[in-house]
Amino acid sequence: MSPPARIISRRPVYDGWYRFFRLEVAMPDGAVVERHLLDNGSAAAVLPYDPVRRVALLITQPRAPVIAAGEPPLLEAIAGNLDEMAPDDRIREEAMEEGGVKLSHLQPLTNIWSLAPVSSERIQLYLAEYSLADRTASGGGAPSEHENISVFEIALQDLAMMQQSGTLTDAKTLILVQTLMLREPQLFV
């Protein structure tokens, strides 16, 4: 039986908003290969939805890679880095900060690898019901973070059409919308 792959060296390339490393990895076949690691910590994301009004709360914000690609802003689920907080506590805080919505009961789904070939990031995904009464603030993000977030309530039928047409392109959001469609199909008719 071959030995498992293992990291034999790690050299920092960049240490800023994220950390980026150049790795040497000993592969099971004996080869030593160069790989890269973007260490950006773990995160949480939530798709808040109102089952009575049949809408979901989503955001847009300027994302450098999307801007560089010349694409319009992505419609996204609310998300944020954990910064050493528990995922459920962090996502409740982010929901208020980014979307202006108070979330009580969270439905945990899974903890996904966002980009396993290069990133250490895991994202804990949640669904959460809310009502109009839970919209207690305007959202928009923390002013000190210059997030420039816009908040939208999107009809669930419109989200389903976006999912089916391929225009919903943020991966975490796509997974959350598809899961909601599977769990609560009656909300999309």
mmCIF file with all atom_site columns, C-alpha atoms in Angstrom:
data_model
loop_
_atom_site.group_PDB
_atom_site.id
_atom_site.type_symbol
_atom_site.label_atom_id
_atom_site.label_alt_id
_atom_site.label_comp_id
_atom_site.label_asym_id
_atom_site.label_entity_id
_atom_site.label_seq_id
_atom_site.pdbx_PDB_ins_code
_atom_site.Cartn_x
_atom_site.Cartn_y
_atom_site.Cartn_z
_atom_site.occupancy
_atom_site.B_iso_or_equiv
_atom_site.pdbx_formal_charge
_atom_site.auth_seq_id
_atom_site.auth_comp_id
_atom_site.auth_asym_id
_atom_site.auth_atom_id
_atom_site.pdbx_PDB_model_num
ATOM 1   C CA . MET A 1 1   ? 0.000   0.000  0.000   1.00 0.00 ? 1   MET A CA 1
ATOM 2   C CA . SER A 1 2   ? 1.346   3.446  -0.933  1.00 0.00 ? 2   SER A CA 1
ATOM 3   C CA . PRO A 1 3   ? 1.877   6.046  1.772   1.00 0.00 ? 3   PRO A CA 1
ATOM 4   C CA . PRO A 1 4   ? -0.653  8.895  1.818   1.00 0.00 ? 4   PRO A CA 1
ATOM 5   C CA . ALA A 1 5   ? 0.234   12.230 0.254   1.00 0.00 ? 5   ALA A CA 1
ATOM 6   C CA . ARG A 1 6   ? 1.873   14.646 2.682   1.00 0.00 ? 6   ARG A CA 1
ATOM 7   C CA . ILE A 1 7   ? 3.142   18.193 2.758   1.00 0.00 ? 7   ILE A CA 1
ATOM 8   C CA . ILE A 1 8   ? 6.919   18.314 3.071   1.00 0.00 ? 8   ILE A CA 1
ATOM 9   C CA . SER A 1 9   ? 7.441   22.079 2.875   1.00 0.00 ? 9   SER A CA 1
ATOM 10  C CA . ARG A 1 10  ? 5.347   25.234 3.146   1.00 0.00 ? 10  ARG A CA 1
ATOM 11  C CA . ARG A 1 11  ? 6.687   28.641 2.109   1.00 0.00 ? 11  ARG A CA 1
ATOM 12  C CA . PRO A 1 12  ? 4.667   31.832 2.556   1.00 0.00 ? 12  PRO A CA 1
ATOM 13  C CA . VAL A 1 13  ? 4.172   33.863 -0.629  1.00 0.00 ? 13  VAL A CA 1
ATOM 14  C CA . TYR A 1 14  ? 1.725   36.476 0.679   1.00 0.00 ? 14  TYR A CA 1
ATOM 15  C CA . ASP A 1 15  ? 0.307   37.340 4.098   1.00 0.00 ? 15  ASP A CA 1
ATOM 16  C CA . GLY A 1 16  ? -2.459  39.958 3.989   1.00 0.00 ? 16  GLY A CA 1
ATOM 17  C CA . TRP A 1 17  ? -6.252  39.760 3.673   1.00 0.00 ? 17  TRP A CA 1
ATOM 18  C CA . TYR A 1 18  ? -5.607  36.063 2.986   1.00 0.00 ? 18  TYR A CA 1
ATOM 19  C CA . ARG A 1 19  ? -2.461  33.972 3.260   1.00 0.00 ? 19  ARG A CA 1
ATOM 20  C CA . PHE A 1 20  ? -0.981  32.254 0.237   1.00 0.00 ? 20  PHE A CA 1
ATOM 21  C CA . PHE A 1 21  ? 1.596   29.440 0.444   1.00 0.00 ? 21  PHE A CA 1
ATOM 22  C CA . ARG A 1 22  ? 3.740   27.488 -1.999  1.00 0.00 ? 22  ARG A CA 1
ATOM 23  C CA . LEU A 1 23  ? 3.795   23.828 -0.956  1.00 0.00 ? 23  LEU A CA 1
ATOM 24  C CA . GLU A 1 24  ? 5.861   20.796 -1.836  1.00 0.00 ? 24  GLU A CA 1
ATOM 25  C CA . VAL A 1 25  ? 3.739   17.676 -1.604  1.00 0.00 ? 25  VAL A CA 1
ATOM 26  C CA . ALA A 1 26  ? 5.068   14.118 -1.556  1.00 0.00 ? 26  ALA A CA 1
ATOM 27  C CA . MET A 1 27  ? 2.583   12.113 -3.603  1.00 0.00 ? 27  MET A CA 1
ATOM 28  C CA . PRO A 1 28  ? 1.713   8.430  -2.999  1.00 0.00 ? 28  PRO A CA 1
ATOM 29  C CA . ASP A 1 29  ? 3.710   7.442  -6.120  1.00 0.00 ? 29  ASP A CA 1
ATOM 30  C CA . GLY A 1 30  ? 6.877   9.077  -4.693  1.00 0.00 ? 30  GLY A CA 1
ATOM 31  C CA . ALA A 1 31  ? 6.828   12.213 -6.847  1.00 0.00 ? 31  ALA A CA 1
ATOM 32  C CA . VAL A 1 32  ? 7.313   15.582 -5.148  1.00 0.00 ? 32  VAL A CA 1
ATOM 33  C CA . VAL A 1 33  ? 5.093   18.231 -6.721  1.00 0.00 ? 33  VAL A CA 1
ATOM 34  C CA . GLU A 1 34  ? 4.493   21.943 -6.261  1.00 0.00 ? 34  GLU A CA 1
ATOM 35  C CA . ARG A 1 35  ? 1.040   22.937 -5.092  1.00 0.00 ? 35  ARG A CA 1
ATOM 36  C CA . HIS A 1 36  ? -0.472  26.155 -3.718  1.00 0.00 ? 36  HIS A CA 1
ATOM 37  C CA . LEU A 1 37  ? -2.634  26.878 -0.708  1.00 0.00 ? 37  LEU A CA 1
ATOM 38  C CA . LEU A 1 38  ? -4.885  29.878 -0.219  1.00 0.00 ? 38  LEU A CA 1
ATOM 39  C CA . ASP A 1 39  ? -5.540  29.958 3.522   1.00 0.00 ? 39  ASP A CA 1
ATOM 40  C CA . ASN A 1 40  ? -8.620  32.097 3.963   1.00 0.00 ? 40  ASN A CA 1
ATOM 41  C CA . GLY A 1 41  ? -10.215 30.410 6.959   1.00 0.00 ? 41  GLY A CA 1
ATOM 42  C CA . SER A 1 42  ? -13.728 29.092 7.237   1.00 0.00 ? 42  SER A CA 1
ATOM 43  C CA . ALA A 1 43  ? -17.031 30.831 6.603   1.00 0.00 ? 43  ALA A CA 1
ATOM 44  C CA . ALA A 1 44  ? -20.783 30.495 6.907   1.00 0.00 ? 44  ALA A CA 1
ATOM 45  C CA . ALA A 1 45  ? -23.573 31.337 4.442   1.00 0.00 ? 45  ALA A CA 1
ATOM 46  C CA . VAL A 1 46  ? -27.343 31.514 4.755   1.00 0.00 ? 46  VAL A CA 1
ATOM 47  C CA . LEU A 1 47  ? -30.299 31.789 2.422   1.00 0.00 ? 47  LEU A CA 1
ATOM 48  C CA . PRO A 1 48  ? -33.034 33.568 4.389   1.00 0.00 ? 48  PRO A CA 1
ATOM 49  C CA . TYR A 1 49  ? -36.485 32.927 2.931   1.00 0.00 ? 49  TYR A CA 1
ATOM 50  C CA . ASP A 1 50  ? -39.979 34.072 3.794   1.00 0.00 ? 50  ASP A CA 1
ATOM 51  C CA . PRO A 1 51  ? -42.401 31.173 3.176   1.00 0.00 ? 51  PRO A CA 1
ATOM 52  C CA . VAL A 1 52  ? -45.473 33.402 3.497   1.00 0.00 ? 52  VAL A CA 1
ATOM 53  C CA . ARG A 1 53  ? -44.429 36.027 0.949   1.00 0.00 ? 53  ARG A CA 1
ATOM 54  C CA . ARG A 1 54  ? -42.430 33.433 -1.040  1.00 0.00 ? 54  ARG A CA 1
ATOM 55  C CA . VAL A 1 55  ? -39.271 35.508 -1.329  1.00 0.00 ? 55  VAL A CA 1
ATOM 56  C CA . ALA A 1 56  ? -35.617 35.028 -0.453  1.00 0.00 ? 56  ALA A CA 1
ATOM 57  C CA . LEU A 1 57  ? -33.228 37.684 0.795   1.00 0.00 ? 57  LEU A CA 1
ATOM 58  C CA . LEU A 1 58  ? -30.063 37.982 -1.298  1.00 0.00 ? 58  LEU A CA 1
ATOM 59  C CA . ILE A 1 59  ? -27.322 40.558 -1.720  1.00 0.00 ? 59  ILE A CA 1
ATOM 60  C CA . THR A 1 60  ? -24.896 41.911 -4.275  1.00 0.00 ? 60  THR A CA 1
ATOM 61  C CA . GLN A 1 61  ? -21.532 43.482 -3.552  1.00 0.00 ? 61  GLN A CA 1
ATOM 62  C CA . PRO A 1 62  ? -18.493 44.381 -5.630  1.00 0.00 ? 62  PRO A CA 1
ATOM 63  C CA . ARG A 1 63  ? -16.203 41.338 -5.968  1.00 0.00 ? 63  ARG A CA 1
ATOM 64  C CA . ALA A 1 64  ? -12.777 41.997 -7.488  1.00 0.00 ? 64  ALA A CA 1
ATOM 65  C CA . PRO A 1 65  ? -12.614 38.767 -9.566  1.00 0.00 ? 65  PRO A CA 1
ATOM 66  C CA . VAL A 1 66  ? -16.112 39.390 -10.977 1.00 0.00 ? 66  VAL A CA 1
ATOM 67  C CA . ILE A 1 67  ? -15.223 42.985 -11.828 1.00 0.00 ? 67  ILE A CA 1
ATOM 68  C CA . ALA A 1 68  ? -11.955 41.816 -13.450 1.00 0.00 ? 68  ALA A CA 1
ATOM 69  C CA . ALA A 1 69  ? -13.944 39.350 -15.583 1.00 0.00 ? 69  ALA A CA 1
ATOM 70  C CA . GLY A 1 70  ? -16.212 42.172 -16.754 1.00 0.00 ? 70  GLY A CA 1
ATOM 71  C CA . GLU A 1 71  ? -19.290 40.493 -15.293 1.00 0.00 ? 71  GLU A CA 1
ATOM 72  C CA . PRO A 1 72  ? -22.223 42.091 -13.470 1.00 0.00 ? 72  PRO A CA 1
ATOM 73  C CA . PRO A 1 73  ? -22.395 41.669 -9.672  1.00 0.00 ? 73  PRO A CA 1
ATOM 74  C CA . LEU A 1 74  ? -23.332 38.201 -8.439  1.00 0.00 ? 74  LEU A CA 1
ATOM 75  C CA . LEU A 1 75  ? -26.610 37.664 -6.638  1.00 0.00 ? 75  LEU A CA 1
ATOM 76  C CA . GLU A 1 76  ? -25.409 35.991 -3.441  1.00 0.00 ? 76  GLU A CA 1
ATOM 77  C CA . ALA A 1 77  ? -26.547 34.422 -0.214  1.00 0.00 ? 77  ALA A CA 1
ATOM 78  C CA . ILE A 1 78  ? -25.425 36.294 2.894   1.00 0.00 ? 78  ILE A CA 1
ATOM 79  C CA . ALA A 1 79  ? -22.016 35.039 4.010   1.00 0.00 ? 79  ALA A CA 1
ATOM 80  C CA . GLY A 1 80  ? -19.014 35.883 6.129   1.00 0.00 ? 80  GLY A CA 1
ATOM 81  C CA . ASN A 1 81  ? -15.738 34.556 7.457   1.00 0.00 ? 81  ASN A CA 1
ATOM 82  C CA . LEU A 1 82  ? -15.980 32.949 10.874  1.00 0.00 ? 82  LEU A CA 1
ATOM 83  C CA . ASP A 1 83  ? -13.131 34.927 12.458  1.00 0.00 ? 83  ASP A CA 1
ATOM 84  C CA . GLU A 1 84  ? -13.013 32.321 15.251  1.00 0.00 ? 84  GLU A CA 1
ATOM 85  C CA . MET A 1 85  ? -16.757 32.561 15.979  1.00 0.00 ? 85  MET A CA 1
ATOM 86  C CA . ALA A 1 86  ? -19.195 29.636 15.954  1.00 0.00 ? 86  ALA A CA 1
ATOM 87  C CA . PRO A 1 87  ? -20.783 29.374 12.475  1.00 0.00 ? 87  PRO A CA 1
ATOM 88  C CA . ASP A 1 88  ? -24.363 29.883 13.718  1.00 0.00 ? 88  ASP A CA 1
ATOM 89  C CA . ASP A 1 89  ? -23.418 32.950 15.765  1.00 0.00 ? 89  ASP A CA 1
ATOM 90  C CA . ARG A 1 90  ? -21.402 34.418 12.927  1.00 0.00 ? 90  ARG A CA 1
ATOM 91  C CA . ILE A 1 91  ? -24.092 33.961 10.292  1.00 0.00 ? 91  ILE A CA 1
ATOM 92  C CA . ARG A 1 92  ? -26.735 35.566 12.507  1.00 0.00 ? 92  ARG A CA 1
ATOM 93  C CA . GLU A 1 93  ? -24.426 38.558 12.924  1.00 0.00 ? 93  GLU A CA 1
ATOM 94  C CA . GLU A 1 94  ? -23.746 38.707 9.165   1.00 0.00 ? 94  GLU A CA 1
ATOM 95  C CA . ALA A 1 95  ? -27.470 38.429 8.365   1.00 0.00 ? 95  ALA A CA 1
ATOM 96  C CA . MET A 1 96  ? -28.153 41.553 10.409  1.00 0.00 ? 96  MET A CA 1
ATOM 97  C CA . GLU A 1 97  ? -25.079 43.420 9.166   1.00 0.00 ? 97  GLU A CA 1
ATOM 98  C CA . GLU A 1 98  ? -25.442 42.564 5.469   1.00 0.00 ? 98  GLU A CA 1
ATOM 99  C CA . GLY A 1 99  ? -29.183 41.984 5.067   1.00 0.00 ? 99  GLY A CA 1
ATOM 100 C CA . GLY A 1 100 ? -30.796 43.803 7.982   1.00 0.00 ? 100 GLY A CA 1
ATOM 101 C CA . VAL A 1 101 ? -32.608 40.632 8.986   1.00 0.00 ? 101 VAL A CA 1
ATOM 102 C CA . LYS A 1 102 ? -32.834 38.937 12.386  1.00 0.00 ? 102 LYS A CA 1
ATOM 103 C CA . LEU A 1 103 ? -32.626 35.151 12.057  1.00 0.00 ? 103 LEU A CA 1
ATOM 104 C CA . SER A 1 104 ? -33.771 32.841 14.828  1.00 0.00 ? 104 SER A CA 1
ATOM 105 C CA . HIS A 1 105 ? -33.901 29.203 13.752  1.00 0.00 ? 105 HIS A CA 1
ATOM 106 C CA . LEU A 1 106 ? -31.124 28.091 11.399  1.00 0.00 ? 106 LEU A CA 1
ATOM 107 C CA . GLN A 1 107 ? -31.361 24.885 9.367   1.00 0.00 ? 107 GLN A CA 1
ATOM 108 C CA . PRO A 1 108 ? -27.782 23.585 8.943   1.00 0.00 ? 108 PRO A CA 1
ATOM 109 C CA . LEU A 1 109 ? -27.221 21.817 5.616   1.00 0.00 ? 109 LEU A CA 1
ATOM 110 C CA . THR A 1 110 ? -23.580 20.917 5.102   1.00 0.00 ? 110 THR A CA 1
ATOM 111 C CA . ASN A 1 111 ? -20.035 22.222 5.409   1.00 0.00 ? 111 ASN A CA 1
ATOM 112 C CA . ILE A 1 112 ? -18.667 22.497 1.853   1.00 0.00 ? 112 ILE A CA 1
ATOM 113 C CA . TRP A 1 113 ? -15.176 22.929 0.484   1.00 0.00 ? 113 TRP A CA 1
ATOM 114 C CA . SER A 1 114 ? -15.475 26.077 -1.636  1.00 0.00 ? 114 SER A CA 1
ATOM 115 C CA . LEU A 1 115 ? -12.436 25.418 -3.883  1.00 0.00 ? 115 LEU A CA 1
ATOM 116 C CA . ALA A 1 116 ? -10.650 22.260 -2.716  1.00 0.00 ? 116 ALA A CA 1
ATOM 117 C CA . PRO A 1 117 ? -7.796  22.321 -5.280  1.00 0.00 ? 117 PRO A CA 1
ATOM 118 C CA . VAL A 1 118 ? -6.309  25.469 -3.739  1.00 0.00 ? 118 VAL A CA 1
ATOM 119 C CA . SER A 1 119 ? -8.326  26.877 -0.797  1.00 0.00 ? 119 SER A CA 1
ATOM 120 C CA . SER A 1 120 ? -8.590  25.818 2.841   1.00 0.00 ? 120 SER A CA 1
ATOM 121 C CA . GLU A 1 121 ? -12.014 27.477 3.058   1.00 0.00 ? 121 GLU A CA 1
ATOM 122 C CA . ARG A 1 122 ? -15.000 25.494 4.294   1.00 0.00 ? 122 ARG A CA 1
ATOM 123 C CA . ILE A 1 123 ? -18.428 27.132 4.231   1.00 0.00 ? 123 ILE A CA 1
ATOM 124 C CA . GLN A 1 124 ? -21.167 26.033 6.643   1.00 0.00 ? 124 GLN A CA 1
ATOM 125 C CA . LEU A 1 125 ? -24.432 26.408 4.713   1.00 0.00 ? 125 LEU A CA 1
ATOM 126 C CA . TYR A 1 126 ? -27.780 27.248 6.307   1.00 0.00 ? 126 TYR A CA 1
ATOM 127 C CA . LEU A 1 127 ? -31.366 27.891 5.332   1.00 0.00 ? 127 LEU A CA 1
ATOM 128 C CA . ALA A 1 128 ? -33.400 30.158 7.614   1.00 0.00 ? 128 ALA A CA 1
ATOM 129 C CA . GLU A 1 129 ? -37.006 31.266 7.601   1.00 0.00 ? 129 GLU A CA 1
ATOM 130 C CA . TYR A 1 130 ? -37.767 34.895 8.289   1.00 0.00 ? 130 TYR A CA 1
ATOM 131 C CA . SER A 1 131 ? -40.792 37.198 8.130   1.00 0.00 ? 131 SER A CA 1
ATOM 132 C CA . LEU A 1 132 ? -41.272 40.831 7.212   1.00 0.00 ? 132 LEU A CA 1
ATOM 133 C CA . ALA A 1 133 ? -41.215 41.634 10.959  1.00 0.00 ? 133 ALA A CA 1
ATOM 134 C CA . ASP A 1 134 ? -37.631 40.253 11.091  1.00 0.00 ? 134 ASP A CA 1
ATOM 135 C CA . ARG A 1 135 ? -36.427 42.943 8.630   1.00 0.00 ? 135 ARG A CA 1
ATOM 136 C CA . THR A 1 136 ? -35.391 45.336 11.379  1.00 0.00 ? 136 THR A CA 1
ATOM 137 C CA . ALA A 1 137 ? -32.498 47.194 9.700   1.00 0.00 ? 137 ALA A CA 1
ATOM 138 C CA . SER A 1 138 ? -31.423 48.251 6.226   1.00 0.00 ? 138 SER A CA 1
ATOM 139 C CA . GLY A 1 139 ? -28.349 46.013 5.949   1.00 0.00 ? 139 GLY A CA 1
ATOM 140 C CA . GLY A 1 140 ? -25.656 47.041 3.515   1.00 0.00 ? 140 GLY A CA 1
ATOM 141 C CA . GLY A 1 141 ? -22.626 45.788 5.421   1.00 0.00 ? 141 GLY A CA 1
ATOM 142 C CA . ALA A 1 142 ? -20.317 47.366 7.944   1.00 0.00 ? 142 ALA A CA 1
ATOM 143 C CA . PRO A 1 143 ? -19.356 50.889 6.787   1.00 0.00 ? 143 PRO A CA 1
ATOM 144 C CA . SER A 1 144 ? -15.784 50.340 7.983   1.00 0.00 ? 144 SER A CA 1
ATOM 145 C CA . GLU A 1 145 ? -15.456 47.330 5.649   1.00 0.00 ? 145 GLU A CA 1
ATOM 146 C CA . HIS A 1 146 ? -16.513 49.253 2.504   1.00 0.00 ? 146 HIS A CA 1
ATOM 147 C CA . GLU A 1 147 ? -18.619 46.313 1.307   1.00 0.00 ? 147 GLU A CA 1
ATOM 148 C CA . ASN A 1 148 ? -21.175 48.428 -0.598  1.00 0.00 ? 148 ASN A CA 1
ATOM 149 C CA . ILE A 1 149 ? -23.844 45.735 -0.254  1.00 0.00 ? 149 ILE A CA 1
ATOM 150 C CA . SER A 1 150 ? -27.241 46.020 -1.916  1.00 0.00 ? 150 SER A CA 1
ATOM 151 C CA . VAL A 1 151 ? -30.098 43.951 -0.462  1.00 0.00 ? 151 VAL A CA 1
ATOM 152 C CA . PHE A 1 152 ? -32.849 42.333 -2.539  1.00 0.00 ? 152 PHE A CA 1
ATOM 153 C CA . GLU A 1 153 ? -35.919 40.245 -1.867  1.00 0.00 ? 153 GLU A CA 1
ATOM 154 C CA . ILE A 1 154 ? -36.313 37.955 -4.861  1.00 0.00 ? 154 ILE A CA 1
ATOM 155 C CA . ALA A 1 155 ? -39.457 35.951 -5.581  1.00 0.00 ? 155 ALA A CA 1
ATOM 156 C CA . LEU A 1 156 ? -38.776 32.240 -5.157  1.00 0.00 ? 156 LEU A CA 1
ATOM 157 C CA . GLN A 1 157 ? -40.286 31.538 -8.587  1.00 0.00 ? 157 GLN A CA 1
ATOM 158 C CA . ASP A 1 158 ? -37.775 33.981 -10.093 1.00 0.00 ? 158 ASP A CA 1
ATOM 159 C CA . LEU A 1 159 ? -34.929 32.259 -8.229  1.00 0.00 ? 159 LEU A CA 1
ATOM 160 C CA . ALA A 1 160 ? -36.077 28.917 -9.621  1.00 0.00 ? 160 ALA A CA 1
ATOM 161 C CA . MET A 1 161 ? -36.019 30.353 -13.145 1.00 0.00 ? 161 MET A CA 1
ATOM 162 C CA . MET A 1 162 ? -32.542 31.798 -12.555 1.00 0.00 ? 162 MET A CA 1
ATOM 163 C CA . GLN A 1 163 ? -31.352 28.415 -11.298 1.00 0.00 ? 163 GLN A CA 1
ATOM 164 C CA . GLN A 1 164 ? -32.841 26.591 -14.291 1.00 0.00 ? 164 GLN A CA 1
ATOM 165 C CA . SER A 1 165 ? -31.518 29.085 -16.852 1.00 0.00 ? 165 SER A CA 1
ATOM 166 C CA . GLY A 1 166 ? -27.980 29.077 -15.457 1.00 0.00 ? 166 GLY A CA 1
ATOM 167 C CA . THR A 1 167 ? -27.990 32.760 -14.517 1.00 0.00 ? 167 THR A CA 1
ATOM 168 C CA . LEU A 1 168 ? -27.593 32.100 -10.788 1.00 0.00 ? 168 LEU A CA 1
ATOM 169 C CA . THR A 1 169 ? -23.815 31.620 -10.863 1.00 0.00 ? 169 THR A CA 1
ATOM 170 C CA . ASP A 1 170 ? -22.584 31.959 -7.270  1.00 0.00 ? 170 ASP A CA 1
ATOM 171 C CA . ALA A 1 171 ? -21.871 28.381 -6.146  1.00 0.00 ? 171 ALA A CA 1
ATOM 172 C CA . LYS A 1 172 ? -22.945 28.638 -2.495  1.00 0.00 ? 172 LYS A CA 1
ATOM 173 C CA . THR A 1 173 ? -26.137 30.425 -3.492  1.00 0.00 ? 173 THR A CA 1
ATOM 174 C CA . LEU A 1 174 ? -26.918 27.875 -6.192  1.00 0.00 ? 174 LEU A CA 1
ATOM 175 C CA . ILE A 1 175 ? -26.535 25.025 -3.688  1.00 0.00 ? 175 ILE A CA 1
ATOM 176 C CA . LEU A 1 176 ? -28.762 26.806 -1.168  1.00 0.00 ? 176 LEU A CA 1
ATOM 177 C CA . VAL A 1 177 ? -31.487 27.583 -3.723  1.00 0.00 ? 177 VAL A CA 1
ATOM 178 C CA . GLN A 1 178 ? -31.454 24.019 -5.077  1.00 0.00 ? 178 GLN A CA 1
ATOM 179 C CA . THR A 1 179 ? -31.682 22.608 -1.562  1.00 0.00 ? 179 THR A CA 1
ATOM 180 C CA . LEU A 1 180 ? -34.623 24.870 -0.728  1.00 0.00 ? 180 LEU A CA 1
ATOM 181 C CA . MET A 1 181 ? -36.305 23.791 -3.986  1.00 0.00 ? 181 MET A CA 1
ATOM 182 C CA . LEU A 1 182 ? -35.889 20.126 -2.995  1.00 0.00 ? 182 LEU A CA 1
ATOM 183 C CA . ARG A 1 183 ? -37.011 20.598 0.614   1.00 0.00 ? 183 ARG A CA 1
ATOM 184 C CA . GLU A 1 184 ? -39.892 23.024 0.034   1.00 0.00 ? 184 GLU A CA 1
ATOM 185 C CA . PRO A 1 185 ? -41.060 22.574 -3.583  1.00 0.00 ? 185 PRO A CA 1
ATOM 186 C CA . GLN A 1 186 ? -44.528 23.982 -2.789  1.00 0.00 ? 186 GLN A CA 1
ATOM 187 C CA . LEU A 1 187 ? -42.943 27.429 -2.246  1.00 0.00 ? 187 LEU A CA 1
ATOM 188 C CA . PHE A 1 188 ? -41.806 27.629 -5.873  1.00 0.00 ? 188 PHE A CA 1
ATOM 189 C CA . VAL A 1 189 ? -45.206 27.217 -7.571  1.00 0.00 ? 189 VAL A CA 1
#
